[in-house]
mmCIF file of C-alpha atoms in Angstrom:
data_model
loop_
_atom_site.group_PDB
_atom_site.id
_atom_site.type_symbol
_atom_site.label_atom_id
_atom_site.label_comp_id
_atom_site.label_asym_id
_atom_site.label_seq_id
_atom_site.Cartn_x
_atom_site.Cartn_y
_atom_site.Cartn_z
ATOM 1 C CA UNK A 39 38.279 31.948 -26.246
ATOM 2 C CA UNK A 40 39.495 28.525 -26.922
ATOM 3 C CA UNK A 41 42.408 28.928 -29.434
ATOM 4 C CA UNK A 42 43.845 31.722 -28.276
ATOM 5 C CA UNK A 43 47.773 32.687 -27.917
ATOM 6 C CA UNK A 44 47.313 32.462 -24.336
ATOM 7 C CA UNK A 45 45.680 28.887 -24.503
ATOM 8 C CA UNK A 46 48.451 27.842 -26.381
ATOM 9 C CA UNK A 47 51.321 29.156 -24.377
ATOM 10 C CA UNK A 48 48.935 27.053 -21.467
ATOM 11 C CA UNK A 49 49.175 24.206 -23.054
ATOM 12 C CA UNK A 50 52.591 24.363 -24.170
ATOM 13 C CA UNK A 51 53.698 24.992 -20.835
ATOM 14 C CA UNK A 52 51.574 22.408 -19.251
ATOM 15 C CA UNK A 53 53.482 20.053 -21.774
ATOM 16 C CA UNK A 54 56.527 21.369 -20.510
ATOM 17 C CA UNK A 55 55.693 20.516 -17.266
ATOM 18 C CA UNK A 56 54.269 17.032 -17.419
ATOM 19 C CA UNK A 57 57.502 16.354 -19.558
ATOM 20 C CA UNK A 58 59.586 17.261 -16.657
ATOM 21 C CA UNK A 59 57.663 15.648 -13.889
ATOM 22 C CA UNK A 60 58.196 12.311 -16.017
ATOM 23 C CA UNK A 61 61.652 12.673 -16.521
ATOM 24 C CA UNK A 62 63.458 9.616 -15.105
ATOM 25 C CA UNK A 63 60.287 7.721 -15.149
ATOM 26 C CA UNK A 64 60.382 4.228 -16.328
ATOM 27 C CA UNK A 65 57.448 2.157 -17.748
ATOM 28 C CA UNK A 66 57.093 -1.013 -15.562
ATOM 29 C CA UNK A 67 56.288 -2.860 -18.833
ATOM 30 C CA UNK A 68 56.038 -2.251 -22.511
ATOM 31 C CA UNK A 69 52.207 -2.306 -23.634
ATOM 32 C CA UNK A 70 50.088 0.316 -24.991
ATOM 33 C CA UNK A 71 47.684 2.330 -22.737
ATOM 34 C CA UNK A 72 44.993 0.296 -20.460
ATOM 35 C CA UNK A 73 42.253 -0.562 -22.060
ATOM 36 C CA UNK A 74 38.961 0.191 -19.721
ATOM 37 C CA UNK A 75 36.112 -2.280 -19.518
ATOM 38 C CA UNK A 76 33.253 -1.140 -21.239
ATOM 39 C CA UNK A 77 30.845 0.548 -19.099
ATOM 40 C CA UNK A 78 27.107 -0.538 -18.619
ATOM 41 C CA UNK A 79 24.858 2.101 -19.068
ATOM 42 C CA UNK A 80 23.423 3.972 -16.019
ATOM 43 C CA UNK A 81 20.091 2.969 -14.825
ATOM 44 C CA UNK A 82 18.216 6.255 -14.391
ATOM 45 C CA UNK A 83 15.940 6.896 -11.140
ATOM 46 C CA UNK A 84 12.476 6.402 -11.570
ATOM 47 C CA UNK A 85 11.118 10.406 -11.585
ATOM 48 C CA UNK A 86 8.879 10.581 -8.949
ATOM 49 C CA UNK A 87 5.572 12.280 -8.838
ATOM 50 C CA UNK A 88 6.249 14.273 -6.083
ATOM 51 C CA UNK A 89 9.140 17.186 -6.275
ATOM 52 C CA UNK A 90 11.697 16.793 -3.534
ATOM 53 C CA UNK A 91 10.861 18.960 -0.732
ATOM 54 C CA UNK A 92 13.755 21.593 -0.071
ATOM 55 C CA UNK A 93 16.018 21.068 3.023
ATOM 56 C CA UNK A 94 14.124 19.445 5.634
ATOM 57 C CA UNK A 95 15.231 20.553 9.308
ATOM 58 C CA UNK A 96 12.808 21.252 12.091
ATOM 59 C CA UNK A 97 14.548 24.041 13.996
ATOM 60 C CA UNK A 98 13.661 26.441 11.351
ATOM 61 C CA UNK A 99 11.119 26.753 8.116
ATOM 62 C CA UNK A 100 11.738 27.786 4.756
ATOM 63 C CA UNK A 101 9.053 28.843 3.330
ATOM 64 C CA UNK A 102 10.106 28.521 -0.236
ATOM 65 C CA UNK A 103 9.829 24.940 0.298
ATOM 66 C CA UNK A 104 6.271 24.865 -1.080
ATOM 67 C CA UNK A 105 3.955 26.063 1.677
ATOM 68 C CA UNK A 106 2.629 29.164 2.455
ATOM 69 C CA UNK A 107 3.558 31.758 5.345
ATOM 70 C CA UNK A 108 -0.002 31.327 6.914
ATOM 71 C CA UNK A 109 0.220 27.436 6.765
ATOM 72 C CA UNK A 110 3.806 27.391 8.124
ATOM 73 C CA UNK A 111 2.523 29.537 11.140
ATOM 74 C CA UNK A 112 -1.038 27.289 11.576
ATOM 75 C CA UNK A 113 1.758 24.108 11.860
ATOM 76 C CA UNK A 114 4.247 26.070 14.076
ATOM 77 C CA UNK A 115 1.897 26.841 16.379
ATOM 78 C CA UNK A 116 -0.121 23.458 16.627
ATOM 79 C CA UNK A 117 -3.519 24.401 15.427
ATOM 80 C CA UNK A 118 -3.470 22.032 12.142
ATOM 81 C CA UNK A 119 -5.679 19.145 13.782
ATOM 82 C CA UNK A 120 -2.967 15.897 14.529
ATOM 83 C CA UNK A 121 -4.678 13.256 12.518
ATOM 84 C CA UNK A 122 -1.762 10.082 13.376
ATOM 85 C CA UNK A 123 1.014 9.963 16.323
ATOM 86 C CA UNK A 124 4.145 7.519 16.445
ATOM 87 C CA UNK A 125 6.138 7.524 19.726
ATOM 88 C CA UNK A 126 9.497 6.421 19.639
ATOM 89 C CA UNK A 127 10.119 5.940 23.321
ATOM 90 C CA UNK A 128 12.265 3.336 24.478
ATOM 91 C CA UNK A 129 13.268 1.930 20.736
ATOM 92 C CA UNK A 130 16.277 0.803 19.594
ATOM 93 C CA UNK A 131 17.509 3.281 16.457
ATOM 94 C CA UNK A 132 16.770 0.777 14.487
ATOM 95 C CA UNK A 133 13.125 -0.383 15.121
ATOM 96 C CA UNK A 134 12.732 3.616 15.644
ATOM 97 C CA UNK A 135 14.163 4.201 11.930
ATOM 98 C CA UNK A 136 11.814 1.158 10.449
ATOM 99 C CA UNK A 137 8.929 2.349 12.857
ATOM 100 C CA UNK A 138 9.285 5.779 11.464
ATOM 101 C CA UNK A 139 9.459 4.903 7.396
ATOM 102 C CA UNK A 140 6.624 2.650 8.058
ATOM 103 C CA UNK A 141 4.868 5.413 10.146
ATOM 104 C CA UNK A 142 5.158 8.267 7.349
ATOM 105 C CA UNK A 143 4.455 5.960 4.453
ATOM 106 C CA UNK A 144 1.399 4.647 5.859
ATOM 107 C CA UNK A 145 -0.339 8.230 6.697
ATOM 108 C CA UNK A 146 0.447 9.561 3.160
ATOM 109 C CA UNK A 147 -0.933 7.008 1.604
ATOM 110 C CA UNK A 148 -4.149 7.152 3.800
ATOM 111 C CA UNK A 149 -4.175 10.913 2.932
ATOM 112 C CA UNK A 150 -3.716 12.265 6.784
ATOM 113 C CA UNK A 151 -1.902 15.470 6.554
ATOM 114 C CA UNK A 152 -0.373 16.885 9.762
ATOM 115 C CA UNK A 153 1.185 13.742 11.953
ATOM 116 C CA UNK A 154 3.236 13.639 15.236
ATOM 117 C CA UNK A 155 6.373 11.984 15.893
ATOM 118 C CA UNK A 156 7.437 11.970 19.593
ATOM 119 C CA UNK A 157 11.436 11.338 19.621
ATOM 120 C CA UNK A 158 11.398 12.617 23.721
ATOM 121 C CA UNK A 159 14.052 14.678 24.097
ATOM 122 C CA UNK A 160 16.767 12.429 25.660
ATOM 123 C CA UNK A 161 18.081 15.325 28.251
ATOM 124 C CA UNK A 162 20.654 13.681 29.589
ATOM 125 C CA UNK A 163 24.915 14.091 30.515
ATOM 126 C CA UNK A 164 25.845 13.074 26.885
ATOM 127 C CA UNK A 165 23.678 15.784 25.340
ATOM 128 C CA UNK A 166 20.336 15.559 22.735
ATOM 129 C CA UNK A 167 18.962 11.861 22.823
ATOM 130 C CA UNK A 168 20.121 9.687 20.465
ATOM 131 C CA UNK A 169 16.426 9.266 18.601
ATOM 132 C CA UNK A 170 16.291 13.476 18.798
ATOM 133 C CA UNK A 171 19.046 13.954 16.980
ATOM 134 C CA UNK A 172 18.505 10.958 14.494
ATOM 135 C CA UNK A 173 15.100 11.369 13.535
ATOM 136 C CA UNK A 174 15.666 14.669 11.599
ATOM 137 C CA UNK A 175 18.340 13.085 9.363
ATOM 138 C CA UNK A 176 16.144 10.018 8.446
ATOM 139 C CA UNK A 177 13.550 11.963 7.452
ATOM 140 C CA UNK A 178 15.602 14.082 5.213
ATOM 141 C CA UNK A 179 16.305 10.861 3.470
ATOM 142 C CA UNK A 180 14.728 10.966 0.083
ATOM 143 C CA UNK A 181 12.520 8.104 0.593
ATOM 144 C CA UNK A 182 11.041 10.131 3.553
ATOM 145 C CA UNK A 183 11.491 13.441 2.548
ATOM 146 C CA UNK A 184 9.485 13.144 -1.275
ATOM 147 C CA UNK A 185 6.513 12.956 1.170
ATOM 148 C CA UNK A 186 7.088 15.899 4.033
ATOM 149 C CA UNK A 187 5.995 19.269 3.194
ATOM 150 C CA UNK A 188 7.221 20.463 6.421
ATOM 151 C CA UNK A 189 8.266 20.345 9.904
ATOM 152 C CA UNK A 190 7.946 21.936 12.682
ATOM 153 C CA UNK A 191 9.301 21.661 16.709
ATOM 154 C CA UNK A 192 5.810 20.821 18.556
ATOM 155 C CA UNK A 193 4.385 22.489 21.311
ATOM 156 C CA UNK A 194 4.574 21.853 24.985
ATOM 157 C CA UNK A 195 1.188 20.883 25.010
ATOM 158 C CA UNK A 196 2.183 18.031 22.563
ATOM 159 C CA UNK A 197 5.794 17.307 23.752
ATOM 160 C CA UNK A 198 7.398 20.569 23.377
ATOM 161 C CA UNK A 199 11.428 19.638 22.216
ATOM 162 C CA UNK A 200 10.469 16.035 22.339
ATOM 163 C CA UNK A 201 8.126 15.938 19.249
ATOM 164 C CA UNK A 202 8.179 17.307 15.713
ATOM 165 C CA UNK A 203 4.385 18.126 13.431
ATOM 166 C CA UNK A 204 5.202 16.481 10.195
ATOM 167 C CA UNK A 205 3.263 18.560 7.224
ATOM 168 C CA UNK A 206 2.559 15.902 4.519
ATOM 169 C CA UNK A 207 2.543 16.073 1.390
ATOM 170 C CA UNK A 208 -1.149 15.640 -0.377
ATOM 171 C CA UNK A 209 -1.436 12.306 -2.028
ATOM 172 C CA UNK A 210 -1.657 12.661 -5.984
#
């Protein structure tokens, strides 16, 4: 379509335009147009291995995001066996966030597959806890999240809406 009488009465009228927005303008000083710095080329991201999981948020499950129906209801419901647990209780946010990296990192690469995190749930006159509503952001991070297949609220009998089951991905 490029070419066209109507792209040409565009750009003639575009021309007509910018010509009368300038009008009255005066150049601070006479020089010809800036000159940019050459640009270094872009370092590209390593590829990883392991394909980003899709969004990662506990309250529901997509399960598009690489796992299957059955498996999202097995982790839902509790009964994948909890082979690690990290408890955040009375941590700063920022020993929790370090704790937590550390925490996910260190199960995948020892192969464990369903971990619990236990955030509490911070009832209190200000709302969610502070860790409760944190800990689902870090671990959509992409450091964290290349390595979660899933998550999942726990249940009561492992801290109800104070915990999350973490579905990790298998080590390749």
């Amino acid at each position: 379509m490029t070419g066209t009488a109507y792209d040409r009465a565009a750009a003639s009228h575009d021309r007509a335009l910018w010509a009368e927005a300038m009008r009255g303008v005066t150049p601070l000083r006479e020089r010809g147009p800036a000159a940019l710095p050459p640009s270094a080329p872009r370092a590209r991201a390593p590829a990883d291995k392991d394909p980003p999981a899709g969004p990662v948020d506990p309250s529901r499950f997509d399960p598009g995001a690489g796992i299957d129906r059955a498996s999202a209801e097995w982790l839902k419901r509790g009964r994948r066996p909890i082979e690690a647990r990290l408890d955040l209780h009375g941590m700063t946010q920022a020993e929790a966030h370090r704790e937590l990296a550390d925490f996910v990192e260190a199960s995948h690469l020892a192969g464990r597959r369903c971990v619990l995190v236990v955030t509490g749930r911070g009832l209190g006159p200000g709302g969610p806890g502070v860790l409760k509503s944190a800990v689902p952001r870090w671990l959509a991070e992409a450091g964290l999240r290349r390595r979660i297949l899933a998550i999942a609220a726990a249940q009561p009998r492992h801290g109800g809406e104070g915990a999350l089951y973490l579905l990790l991905r298998r080590q390749r």
